[in-house]
mmCIF file with all atom_site columns, C-alpha atoms and ligand atoms in Angstrom:
data_model
loop_
_atom_site.group_PDB
_atom_site.id
_atom_site.type_symbol
_atom_site.label_atom_id
_atom_site.label_alt_id
_atom_site.label_comp_id
_atom_site.label_asym_id
_atom_site.label_entity_id
_atom_site.label_seq_id
_atom_site.pdbx_PDB_ins_code
_atom_site.Cartn_x
_atom_site.Cartn_y
_atom_site.Cartn_z
_atom_site.occupancy
_atom_site.B_iso_or_equiv
_atom_site.pdbx_formal_charge
_atom_site.auth_seq_id
_atom_site.auth_comp_id
_atom_site.auth_asym_id
_atom_site.auth_atom_id
_atom_site.pdbx_PDB_model_num
ATOM   1   C  CA  . MET A 1 1   ? -0.012 -0.169 -0.132  1.00 87.00 ? 1   MET A CA  1
ATOM   2   C  CA  . LEU A 1 2   ? 1.213  3.365  -1.082  1.00 96.00 ? 2   LEU A CA  1
ATOM   3   C  CA  . SER A 1 3   ? 1.915  6.731  1.947   1.00 98.00 ? 3   SER A CA  1
ATOM   4   C  CA  . LYS A 1 4   ? -0.857 9.586  0.839   1.00 97.00 ? 4   LYS A CA  1
ATOM   5   C  CA  . ALA A 1 5   ? 2.475  11.809 0.610   1.00 98.00 ? 5   ALA A CA  1
ATOM   6   C  CA  . LEU A 1 6   ? 3.616  8.683  -2.069  1.00 98.00 ? 6   LEU A CA  1
ATOM   7   C  CA  . GLN A 1 7   ? 0.939  8.739  -3.411  1.00 98.00 ? 7   GLN A CA  1
ATOM   8   C  CA  . LYS A 1 8   ? 0.547  12.635 -3.511  1.00 98.00 ? 8   LYS A CA  1
ATOM   9   C  CA  . ALA A 1 9   ? 3.334  13.385 -5.285  1.00 98.00 ? 9   ALA A CA  1
ATOM   10  C  CA  . LEU A 1 10  ? 3.094  10.883 -7.581  1.00 98.00 ? 10  LEU A CA  1
ATOM   11  C  CA  . ASN A 1 11  ? -0.523 12.137 -8.075  1.00 98.00 ? 11  ASN A CA  1
ATOM   12  C  CA  . GLU A 1 12  ? 1.358  15.438 -8.788  1.00 98.00 ? 12  GLU A CA  1
ATOM   13  C  CA  . GLN A 1 13  ? 3.102  13.356 -10.643 1.00 98.00 ? 13  GLN A CA  1
ATOM   14  C  CA  . ILE A 1 14  ? 0.564  12.180 -13.036 1.00 98.00 ? 14  ILE A CA  1
ATOM   15  C  CA  . ASN A 1 15  ? -0.596 15.702 -13.390 1.00 98.00 ? 15  ASN A CA  1
ATOM   16  C  CA  . LYS A 1 16  ? 3.292  17.235 -14.986 1.00 98.00 ? 16  LYS A CA  1
ATOM   17  C  CA  . GLU A 1 17  ? 3.329  14.361 -17.427 1.00 98.00 ? 17  GLU A CA  1
ATOM   18  C  CA  . PHE A 1 18  ? 0.430  15.023 -18.758 1.00 98.00 ? 18  PHE A CA  1
ATOM   19  C  CA  . TYR A 1 19  ? 1.065  18.401 -19.036 1.00 98.00 ? 19  TYR A CA  1
ATOM   20  C  CA  . SER A 1 20  ? 4.108  17.705 -19.919 1.00 98.00 ? 20  SER A CA  1
ATOM   21  C  CA  . SER A 1 21  ? 1.884  16.323 -23.128 1.00 98.00 ? 21  SER A CA  1
ATOM   22  C  CA  . TYR A 1 22  ? -0.191 19.599 -23.920 1.00 98.00 ? 22  TYR A CA  1
ATOM   23  C  CA  . LEU A 1 23  ? 3.340  21.250 -24.156 1.00 98.00 ? 23  LEU A CA  1
ATOM   24  C  CA  . TYR A 1 24  ? 4.772  19.434 -26.152 1.00 98.00 ? 24  TYR A CA  1
ATOM   25  C  CA  . LEU A 1 25  ? 1.387  19.294 -28.574 1.00 98.00 ? 25  LEU A CA  1
ATOM   26  C  CA  . SER A 1 26  ? 1.389  23.444 -27.808 1.00 98.00 ? 26  SER A CA  1
ATOM   27  C  CA  . MET A 1 27  ? 5.355  23.816 -29.576 1.00 98.00 ? 27  MET A CA  1
ATOM   28  C  CA  . ALA A 1 28  ? 4.052  21.032 -32.208 1.00 98.00 ? 28  ALA A CA  1
ATOM   29  C  CA  . ALA A 1 29  ? 0.957  23.482 -32.999 1.00 98.00 ? 29  ALA A CA  1
ATOM   30  C  CA  . TRP A 1 30  ? 3.624  26.383 -33.411 1.00 98.00 ? 30  TRP A CA  1
ATOM   31  C  CA  . ALA A 1 31  ? 5.652  24.213 -35.322 1.00 98.00 ? 31  ALA A CA  1
ATOM   32  C  CA  . GLU A 1 32  ? 2.813  23.534 -37.927 1.00 98.00 ? 32  GLU A CA  1
ATOM   33  C  CA  . SER A 1 33  ? 1.778  26.801 -38.350 1.00 97.00 ? 33  SER A CA  1
ATOM   34  C  CA  . ARG A 1 34  ? 5.371  27.428 -38.968 1.00 96.00 ? 34  ARG A CA  1
ATOM   35  C  CA  . ASN A 1 35  ? 5.536  25.396 -41.580 1.00 96.00 ? 35  ASN A CA  1
ATOM   36  C  CA  . LEU A 1 36  ? 8.627  23.311 -40.053 1.00 97.00 ? 36  LEU A CA  1
ATOM   37  C  CA  . PRO A 1 37  ? 6.333  19.241 -40.290 1.00 98.00 ? 37  PRO A CA  1
ATOM   38  C  CA  . GLY A 1 38  ? 9.997  18.016 -39.053 1.00 98.00 ? 38  GLY A CA  1
ATOM   39  C  CA  . PHE A 1 39  ? 9.915  19.267 -35.803 1.00 98.00 ? 39  PHE A CA  1
ATOM   40  C  CA  . ALA A 1 40  ? 5.752  18.529 -35.152 1.00 98.00 ? 40  ALA A CA  1
ATOM   41  C  CA  . HIS A 1 41  ? 6.996  15.671 -36.376 1.00 98.00 ? 41  HIS A CA  1
ATOM   42  C  CA  . TRP A 1 42  ? 9.401  15.055 -33.776 1.00 98.00 ? 42  TRP A CA  1
ATOM   43  C  CA  . LEU A 1 43  ? 7.385  17.028 -30.334 1.00 98.00 ? 43  LEU A CA  1
ATOM   44  C  CA  . LYS A 1 44  ? 3.344  15.024 -31.636 1.00 98.00 ? 44  LYS A CA  1
ATOM   45  C  CA  . PHE A 1 45  ? 6.012  11.759 -30.738 1.00 98.00 ? 45  PHE A CA  1
ATOM   46  C  CA  . GLN A 1 46  ? 7.745  13.659 -27.867 1.00 98.00 ? 46  GLN A CA  1
ATOM   47  C  CA  . GLN A 1 47  ? 3.355  14.144 -26.365 1.00 98.00 ? 47  GLN A CA  1
ATOM   48  C  CA  . GLN A 1 48  ? 3.169  10.396 -26.988 1.00 98.00 ? 48  GLN A CA  1
ATOM   49  C  CA  . GLU A 1 49  ? 5.481  9.470  -25.197 1.00 98.00 ? 49  GLU A CA  1
ATOM   50  C  CA  . GLU A 1 50  ? 4.346  11.629 -22.232 1.00 98.00 ? 50  GLU A CA  1
ATOM   51  C  CA  . ASN A 1 51  ? 1.571  10.403 -22.785 1.00 98.00 ? 51  ASN A CA  1
ATOM   52  C  CA  . GLY A 1 52  ? 2.353  7.482  -22.073 1.00 98.00 ? 52  GLY A CA  1
ATOM   53  C  CA  . HIS A 1 53  ? 4.728  8.265  -18.607 1.00 98.00 ? 53  HIS A CA  1
ATOM   54  C  CA  . ALA A 1 54  ? 1.501  9.639  -17.285 1.00 98.00 ? 54  ALA A CA  1
ATOM   55  C  CA  . MET A 1 55  ? -0.326 6.256  -17.991 1.00 98.00 ? 55  MET A CA  1
ATOM   56  C  CA  . LYS A 1 56  ? 2.721  3.806  -16.325 1.00 98.00 ? 56  LYS A CA  1
ATOM   57  C  CA  . LEU A 1 57  ? 2.029  6.497  -13.049 1.00 98.00 ? 57  LEU A CA  1
ATOM   58  C  CA  . TYR A 1 58  ? -1.505 5.623  -13.493 1.00 98.00 ? 58  TYR A CA  1
ATOM   59  C  CA  . ASN A 1 59  ? -1.514 2.482  -13.420 1.00 98.00 ? 59  ASN A CA  1
ATOM   60  C  CA  . TYR A 1 60  ? 0.868  1.947  -10.423 1.00 98.00 ? 60  TYR A CA  1
ATOM   61  C  CA  . VAL A 1 61  ? -0.695 4.097  -8.144  1.00 98.00 ? 61  VAL A CA  1
ATOM   62  C  CA  . ASN A 1 62  ? -2.999 1.482  -9.264  1.00 98.00 ? 62  ASN A CA  1
ATOM   63  C  CA  . GLU A 1 63  ? -1.708 -1.929 -9.147  1.00 98.00 ? 63  GLU A CA  1
ATOM   64  C  CA  . ARG A 1 64  ? -0.318 -0.648 -5.436  1.00 98.00 ? 64  ARG A CA  1
ATOM   65  C  CA  . GLY A 1 65  ? -4.191 0.259  -3.783  1.00 96.00 ? 65  GLY A CA  1
ATOM   66  C  CA  . GLY A 1 66  ? -4.168 3.717  -4.106  1.00 97.00 ? 66  GLY A CA  1
ATOM   67  C  CA  . SER A 1 67  ? -6.133 6.547  -5.440  1.00 97.00 ? 67  SER A CA  1
ATOM   68  C  CA  . VAL A 1 68  ? -5.859 8.160  -8.959  1.00 98.00 ? 68  VAL A CA  1
ATOM   69  C  CA  . GLU A 1 69  ? -6.879 12.034 -8.462  1.00 98.00 ? 69  GLU A CA  1
ATOM   70  C  CA  . LEU A 1 70  ? -6.450 14.282 -11.820 1.00 98.00 ? 70  LEU A CA  1
ATOM   71  C  CA  . GLY A 1 71  ? -6.089 17.699 -10.974 1.00 97.00 ? 71  GLY A CA  1
ATOM   72  C  CA  . ALA A 1 72  ? -6.117 20.112 -14.296 1.00 98.00 ? 72  ALA A CA  1
ATOM   73  C  CA  . ILE A 1 73  ? -3.823 20.930 -16.659 1.00 98.00 ? 73  ILE A CA  1
ATOM   74  C  CA  . GLU A 1 74  ? -2.351 24.345 -17.191 1.00 98.00 ? 74  GLU A CA  1
ATOM   75  C  CA  . GLN A 1 75  ? -2.585 25.877 -19.765 1.00 98.00 ? 75  GLN A CA  1
ATOM   76  C  CA  . PRO A 1 76  ? 0.837  26.361 -22.038 1.00 98.00 ? 76  PRO A CA  1
ATOM   77  C  CA  . PRO A 1 77  ? 2.486  28.408 -23.625 1.00 98.00 ? 77  PRO A CA  1
ATOM   78  C  CA  . SER A 1 78  ? 1.702  28.720 -27.639 1.00 98.00 ? 78  SER A CA  1
ATOM   79  C  CA  . ASP A 1 79  ? 4.075  31.253 -29.299 1.00 97.00 ? 79  ASP A CA  1
ATOM   80  C  CA  . PHE A 1 80  ? 7.759  30.086 -29.045 1.00 97.00 ? 80  PHE A CA  1
ATOM   81  C  CA  . LYS A 1 81  ? 10.628 33.080 -29.842 1.00 96.00 ? 81  LYS A CA  1
ATOM   82  C  CA  . SER A 1 82  ? 12.085 30.505 -32.904 1.00 97.00 ? 82  SER A CA  1
ATOM   83  C  CA  . PRO A 1 83  ? 13.495 27.160 -33.027 1.00 97.00 ? 83  PRO A CA  1
ATOM   84  C  CA  . THR A 1 84  ? 16.249 27.982 -31.123 1.00 97.00 ? 84  THR A CA  1
ATOM   85  C  CA  . THR A 1 85  ? 14.283 29.531 -28.099 1.00 97.00 ? 85  THR A CA  1
ATOM   86  C  CA  . LEU A 1 86  ? 11.680 25.992 -28.186 1.00 98.00 ? 86  LEU A CA  1
ATOM   87  C  CA  . PHE A 1 87  ? 14.041 23.392 -27.756 1.00 98.00 ? 87  PHE A CA  1
ATOM   88  C  CA  . GLU A 1 88  ? 15.827 25.688 -25.160 1.00 98.00 ? 88  GLU A CA  1
ATOM   89  C  CA  . GLU A 1 89  ? 11.795 25.859 -23.463 1.00 98.00 ? 89  GLU A CA  1
ATOM   90  C  CA  . VAL A 1 90  ? 12.225 21.542 -23.905 1.00 98.00 ? 90  VAL A CA  1
ATOM   91  C  CA  . LEU A 1 91  ? 15.792 21.196 -22.161 1.00 98.00 ? 91  LEU A CA  1
ATOM   92  C  CA  . ASN A 1 92  ? 14.174 23.263 -18.871 1.00 98.00 ? 92  ASN A CA  1
ATOM   93  C  CA  . HIS A 1 93  ? 11.424 21.300 -19.437 1.00 98.00 ? 93  HIS A CA  1
ATOM   94  C  CA  . GLU A 1 94  ? 12.483 18.131 -18.650 1.00 98.00 ? 94  GLU A CA  1
ATOM   95  C  CA  . ARG A 1 95  ? 15.061 19.583 -16.141 1.00 98.00 ? 95  ARG A CA  1
ATOM   96  C  CA  . PHE A 1 96  ? 12.908 20.492 -14.209 1.00 98.00 ? 96  PHE A CA  1
ATOM   97  C  CA  . ILE A 1 97  ? 10.377 16.751 -15.318 1.00 98.00 ? 97  ILE A CA  1
ATOM   98  C  CA  . THR A 1 98  ? 13.775 15.089 -14.039 1.00 98.00 ? 98  THR A CA  1
ATOM   99  C  CA  . ALA A 1 99  ? 13.930 17.149 -10.497 1.00 98.00 ? 99  ALA A CA  1
ATOM   100 C  CA  . SER A 1 100 ? 9.987  15.619 -9.592  1.00 98.00 ? 100 SER A CA  1
ATOM   101 C  CA  . ILE A 1 101 ? 10.788 12.110 -10.552 1.00 98.00 ? 101 ILE A CA  1
ATOM   102 C  CA  . ASN A 1 102 ? 14.362 13.114 -8.320  1.00 98.00 ? 102 ASN A CA  1
ATOM   103 C  CA  . LYS A 1 103 ? 12.294 14.292 -5.606  1.00 98.00 ? 103 LYS A CA  1
ATOM   104 C  CA  . ILE A 1 104 ? 9.688  11.076 -5.556  1.00 98.00 ? 104 ILE A CA  1
ATOM   105 C  CA  . TYR A 1 105 ? 12.925 8.707  -5.166  1.00 98.00 ? 105 TYR A CA  1
ATOM   106 C  CA  . GLU A 1 106 ? 14.251 10.281 -2.006  1.00 98.00 ? 106 GLU A CA  1
ATOM   107 C  CA  . LYS A 1 107 ? 10.641 10.548 -0.709  1.00 98.00 ? 107 LYS A CA  1
ATOM   108 C  CA  . ALA A 1 108 ? 10.958 6.390  -1.632  1.00 98.00 ? 108 ALA A CA  1
ATOM   109 C  CA  . VAL A 1 109 ? 13.985 6.008  -0.390  1.00 98.00 ? 109 VAL A CA  1
ATOM   110 C  CA  . LYS A 1 110 ? 13.378 7.688  2.912   1.00 98.00 ? 110 LYS A CA  1
ATOM   111 C  CA  . GLU A 1 111 ? 10.109 5.897  3.684   1.00 98.00 ? 111 GLU A CA  1
ATOM   112 C  CA  . ASN A 1 112 ? 11.398 2.780  2.434   1.00 98.00 ? 112 ASN A CA  1
ATOM   113 C  CA  . ASP A 1 113 ? 8.790  1.536  -0.053  1.00 98.00 ? 113 ASP A CA  1
ATOM   114 C  CA  . TYR A 1 114 ? 10.801 -0.270 -2.509  1.00 98.00 ? 114 TYR A CA  1
ATOM   115 C  CA  . ALA A 1 115 ? 8.700  -1.465 -5.213  1.00 98.00 ? 115 ALA A CA  1
ATOM   116 C  CA  . THR A 1 116 ? 8.004  2.442  -6.152  1.00 98.00 ? 116 THR A CA  1
ATOM   117 C  CA  . GLN A 1 117 ? 12.017 3.221  -6.310  1.00 98.00 ? 117 GLN A CA  1
ATOM   118 C  CA  . VAL A 1 118 ? 12.123 0.345  -8.325  1.00 98.00 ? 118 VAL A CA  1
ATOM   119 C  CA  . LYS A 1 119 ? 9.713  1.515  -10.858 1.00 98.00 ? 119 LYS A CA  1
ATOM   120 C  CA  . LEU A 1 120 ? 11.069 5.739  -10.599 1.00 98.00 ? 120 LEU A CA  1
ATOM   121 C  CA  . HIS A 1 121 ? 14.335 3.942  -12.004 1.00 98.00 ? 121 HIS A CA  1
ATOM   122 C  CA  . TRP A 1 122 ? 12.809 3.667  -15.333 1.00 98.00 ? 122 TRP A CA  1
ATOM   123 C  CA  . PHE A 1 123 ? 12.168 6.941  -15.509 1.00 98.00 ? 123 PHE A CA  1
ATOM   124 C  CA  . ILE A 1 124 ? 15.489 7.927  -13.942 1.00 98.00 ? 124 ILE A CA  1
ATOM   125 C  CA  . ASP A 1 125 ? 17.197 6.005  -17.247 1.00 98.00 ? 125 ASP A CA  1
ATOM   126 C  CA  . GLU A 1 126 ? 14.558 8.101  -19.942 1.00 98.00 ? 126 GLU A CA  1
ATOM   127 C  CA  . GLN A 1 127 ? 15.308 11.468 -18.593 1.00 98.00 ? 127 GLN A CA  1
ATOM   128 C  CA  . VAL A 1 128 ? 18.405 10.859 -19.197 1.00 98.00 ? 128 VAL A CA  1
ATOM   129 C  CA  . GLU A 1 129 ? 17.663 10.447 -22.605 1.00 97.00 ? 129 GLU A CA  1
ATOM   130 C  CA  . GLU A 1 130 ? 14.773 13.157 -22.741 1.00 97.00 ? 130 GLU A CA  1
ATOM   131 C  CA  . GLU A 1 131 ? 17.699 15.408 -21.502 1.00 98.00 ? 131 GLU A CA  1
ATOM   132 C  CA  . ALA A 1 132 ? 20.367 14.400 -23.826 1.00 98.00 ? 132 ALA A CA  1
ATOM   133 C  CA  . SER A 1 133 ? 18.062 14.219 -26.421 1.00 97.00 ? 133 SER A CA  1
ATOM   134 C  CA  . ALA A 1 134 ? 16.668 17.743 -26.421 1.00 98.00 ? 134 ALA A CA  1
ATOM   135 C  CA  . SER A 1 135 ? 19.789 19.036 -25.207 1.00 98.00 ? 135 SER A CA  1
ATOM   136 C  CA  . GLU A 1 136 ? 21.571 17.734 -28.956 1.00 97.00 ? 136 GLU A CA  1
ATOM   137 C  CA  . ILE A 1 137 ? 19.111 18.990 -30.530 1.00 97.00 ? 137 ILE A CA  1
ATOM   138 C  CA  . LEU A 1 138 ? 19.558 21.960 -29.043 1.00 97.00 ? 138 LEU A CA  1
ATOM   139 C  CA  . ASN A 1 139 ? 23.689 22.570 -29.478 1.00 97.00 ? 139 ASN A CA  1
ATOM   140 C  CA  . THR A 1 140 ? 22.745 21.338 -33.829 1.00 96.00 ? 140 THR A CA  1
ATOM   141 C  CA  . LEU A 1 141 ? 20.765 24.930 -33.224 1.00 96.00 ? 141 LEU A CA  1
ATOM   142 C  CA  . LYS A 1 142 ? 23.237 26.677 -32.093 1.00 95.00 ? 142 LYS A CA  1
ATOM   143 C  CA  . MET A 1 143 ? 25.850 25.641 -34.341 1.00 93.00 ? 143 MET A CA  1
ATOM   144 C  CA  . ALA A 1 144 ? 24.301 25.097 -37.629 1.00 89.00 ? 144 ALA A CA  1
ATOM   145 C  CA  . GLY A 1 145 ? 21.953 28.299 -36.785 1.00 85.00 ? 145 GLY A CA  1
ATOM   146 C  CA  . GLU A 1 146 ? 18.345 28.114 -38.026 1.00 85.00 ? 146 GLU A CA  1
ATOM   147 C  CA  . LYS A 1 147 ? 18.185 29.613 -41.545 1.00 82.00 ? 147 LYS A CA  1
ATOM   148 C  CA  . GLY A 1 148 ? 17.901 27.690 -44.635 1.00 87.00 ? 148 GLY A CA  1
ATOM   149 C  CA  . PRO A 1 149 ? 19.658 24.626 -45.882 1.00 91.00 ? 149 PRO A CA  1
ATOM   150 C  CA  . ALA A 1 150 ? 21.267 24.411 -42.223 1.00 93.00 ? 150 ALA A CA  1
ATOM   151 C  CA  . LEU A 1 151 ? 16.797 24.285 -40.763 1.00 94.00 ? 151 LEU A CA  1
ATOM   152 C  CA  . LEU A 1 152 ? 15.417 22.010 -43.643 1.00 94.00 ? 152 LEU A CA  1
ATOM   153 C  CA  . MET A 1 153 ? 18.363 20.018 -43.338 1.00 95.00 ? 153 MET A CA  1
ATOM   154 C  CA  . LEU A 1 154 ? 17.289 19.066 -38.660 1.00 96.00 ? 154 LEU A CA  1
ATOM   155 C  CA  . ASP A 1 155 ? 13.271 19.415 -40.134 1.00 97.00 ? 155 ASP A CA  1
ATOM   156 C  CA  . ARG A 1 156 ? 14.366 16.152 -42.170 1.00 96.00 ? 156 ARG A CA  1
ATOM   157 C  CA  . GLN A 1 157 ? 16.535 14.997 -39.412 1.00 96.00 ? 157 GLN A CA  1
ATOM   158 C  CA  . LEU A 1 158 ? 13.809 15.305 -36.961 1.00 97.00 ? 158 LEU A CA  1
ATOM   159 C  CA  . ALA A 1 159 ? 10.998 14.132 -39.594 1.00 97.00 ? 159 ALA A CA  1
ATOM   160 C  CA  . ARG A 1 160 ? 12.014 10.401 -39.136 1.00 95.00 ? 160 ARG A CA  1
ATOM   161 C  CA  . ARG A 1 161 ? 11.895 10.226 -35.848 1.00 94.00 ? 161 ARG A CA  1
ATOM   162 C  CA  . GLY A 1 162 ? 10.396 6.998  -34.920 1.00 93.00 ? 162 GLY A CA  1
ATOM   163 C  CA  . GLN A 1 163 ? 11.713 5.213  -38.114 1.00 88.00 ? 163 GLN A CA  1
ATOM   164 C  CA  . GLN A 1 164 ? 15.111 4.957  -37.016 1.00 60.00 ? 164 GLN A CA  1
ATOM   165 C  CA  . ARG A 1 165 ? 15.108 4.031  -32.567 1.00 49.00 ? 165 ARG A CA  1
HETATM 166 FE FE1 . OFO B 2 .   ? 7.772  12.417 -18.856 1.00 64.39 ? 1   OFO B FE1 1
HETATM 167 O  O1  . OFO B 2 .   ? 9.512  12.774 -19.783 1.00 64.39 ? 1   OFO B O1  1
HETATM 168 FE FE2 . OFO B 2 .   ? 9.664  14.288 -20.074 1.00 64.39 ? 1   OFO B FE2 1
HETATM 169 O  O2  . OFO B 2 .   ? 8.513  15.004 -19.687 1.00 64.39 ? 1   OFO B O2  1
#
């Protein structure tokens, strides 16, 4: 059985994962409107992953005999200055999510809740990947610039997400 404190933290995390999904969908919409279909594809792919993260936690809370309580999802921003700013925001957001997962893990350690620790190992690993891929794209944008052929090439590369994994 989950403690009340861990149940609350996991429910809040479910909300954060759904917010991530909403944020990336909003970013995808921005990219579509800027004629960047590859960026939009990457972000929509990410949006689906975030739904998966939320559902993993949803299932886990239920499996442990807890109750899932869904809160309101905050409105995400809808305007981004440029593809670089957008990816800066992706990276910052993922760092925020990593910190949030780490805090829940600390709680699980304090409470000797081993099952939650093991469940969170998957999320801790996933966050390493999430931060690495956001920062790789951000570095490419910074190095190659956001105009002309470089942006077109990156857009084509991002359009392949899900095909090469
Ligand atoms: Fe769920 O990892 Fe991103 O936010």
